[in-house]
mmCIF file of C-alpha atoms in Angstrom:
data_model
loop_
_atom_site.group_PDB
_atom_site.id
_atom_site.type_symbol
_atom_site.label_atom_id
_atom_site.label_comp_id
_atom_site.label_asym_id
_atom_site.label_seq_id
_atom_site.Cartn_x
_atom_site.Cartn_y
_atom_site.Cartn_z
ATOM 1 C CA MET C 13 86.526 229.627 54.858
ATOM 2 C CA LYS C 14 87.777 230.119 51.323
ATOM 3 C CA ASN C 15 85.160 230.836 48.661
ATOM 4 C CA GLU C 16 86.348 227.894 46.570
ATOM 5 C CA ASP C 17 85.571 225.519 49.486
ATOM 6 C CA ILE C 18 81.948 226.646 49.828
ATOM 7 C CA PRO C 19 80.418 224.610 46.957
ATOM 8 C CA THR C 20 81.978 221.445 48.380
ATOM 9 C CA LEU C 21 80.725 222.280 51.871
ATOM 10 C CA ILE C 22 77.184 222.849 50.633
ATOM 11 C CA LYS C 23 77.013 219.704 48.526
ATOM 12 C CA GLU C 24 78.556 217.551 51.261
ATOM 13 C CA LEU C 25 76.181 218.943 53.873
ATOM 14 C CA ARG C 26 73.142 218.500 51.640
ATOM 15 C CA GLU C 27 74.088 214.921 50.757
ATOM 16 C CA ARG C 28 74.773 214.005 54.397
ATOM 17 C CA LEU C 29 71.295 215.271 55.237
ATOM 18 C CA ASN C 30 69.978 213.210 52.315
ATOM 19 C CA LEU C 31 68.189 216.230 50.837
ATOM 20 C CA THR C 32 67.591 217.396 47.288
ATOM 21 C CA GLN C 33 68.683 220.905 46.371
ATOM 22 C CA GLU C 34 65.054 221.985 46.663
ATOM 23 C CA GLN C 35 64.641 220.439 50.122
ATOM 24 C CA PHE C 36 67.944 221.918 51.283
ATOM 25 C CA ALA C 37 66.893 225.331 49.989
ATOM 26 C CA GLN C 38 63.711 225.160 52.066
ATOM 27 C CA LYS C 39 65.693 224.134 55.160
ATOM 28 C CA VAL C 40 68.122 227.047 54.757
ATOM 29 C CA GLY C 41 65.476 229.563 53.685
ATOM 30 C CA VAL C 42 66.583 230.268 50.127
ATOM 31 C CA THR C 43 65.409 229.249 46.655
ATOM 32 C CA TYR C 44 66.377 226.109 44.762
ATOM 33 C CA SER C 45 68.221 228.208 42.170
ATOM 34 C CA THR C 46 70.285 229.844 44.911
ATOM 35 C CA VAL C 47 71.461 226.464 46.222
ATOM 36 C CA ASN C 48 72.163 225.358 42.660
ATOM 37 C CA HIS C 49 74.255 228.481 42.031
ATOM 38 C CA TRP C 50 76.155 227.935 45.291
ATOM 39 C CA GLU C 51 76.982 224.320 44.448
ATOM 40 C CA ASN C 52 78.096 225.287 40.952
ATOM 41 C CA ALA C 53 80.243 228.180 42.229
ATOM 42 C CA LYS C 54 78.205 230.778 40.360
ATOM 43 C CA ARG C 55 77.363 232.644 43.564
ATOM 44 C CA VAL C 56 78.665 232.801 47.124
ATOM 45 C CA PRO C 57 76.319 232.784 50.131
ATOM 46 C CA LEU C 58 76.241 235.799 52.402
ATOM 47 C CA PRO C 59 78.676 235.548 55.338
ATOM 48 C CA PHE C 60 75.943 234.862 57.908
ATOM 49 C CA LEU C 61 74.728 231.927 55.792
ATOM 50 C CA VAL C 62 78.250 230.548 55.409
ATOM 51 C CA LYS C 63 78.558 230.679 59.203
ATOM 52 C CA ARG C 64 75.238 228.855 59.587
ATOM 53 C CA LEU C 65 76.269 226.183 57.069
ATOM 54 C CA VAL C 66 79.597 225.634 58.834
ATOM 55 C CA GLU C 67 77.747 225.310 62.150
ATOM 56 C CA MET C 68 75.386 222.747 60.598
ATOM 57 C CA LYS C 69 78.359 220.718 59.346
ATOM 58 C CA GLU C 70 80.092 220.894 62.728
ATOM 59 C CA GLU C 71 76.918 219.686 64.416
ATOM 60 C CA LEU C 72 76.693 216.727 62.022
ATOM 61 C CA ASP C 73 80.384 215.979 62.554
ATOM 62 C CA SER C 74 79.932 215.948 66.330
ATOM 63 C CA GLN C 75 76.921 213.637 66.031
ATOM 64 C CA ASP C 76 78.961 211.258 63.870
ATOM 65 C CA ALA C 77 81.731 211.249 66.490
ATOM 66 C CA LYS C 78 79.428 210.154 69.318
ATOM 67 C CA PRO C 79 79.552 206.430 69.979
ATOM 68 C CA LEU C 80 76.373 204.516 69.342
ATOM 69 C CA LYS C 81 74.586 203.347 72.457
ATOM 70 C CA LYS C 82 74.198 199.601 72.677
ATOM 71 C CA LYS C 83 70.643 198.397 72.929
ATOM 72 C CA SER C 84 69.788 196.152 75.810
ATOM 73 C CA THR C 85 69.112 192.577 74.774
ATOM 74 C CA ARG C 86 66.975 191.883 77.855
#
């Protein structure tokens, strides 16, 4: 993943999870200011965190691709 794509990835992921920067920071195990710096392209996450974020996005993407089960009307 290119460094310039990372802020977009982080913001998109955070918004899809409906989390604030502070809540997202807690979920990922970093500080609010770190997430803020990532989203504003002031810093780049460590490679293992980028991998984790990509995996989180892929998991969300796969969940979105699954068809919704119809509820029984009985």
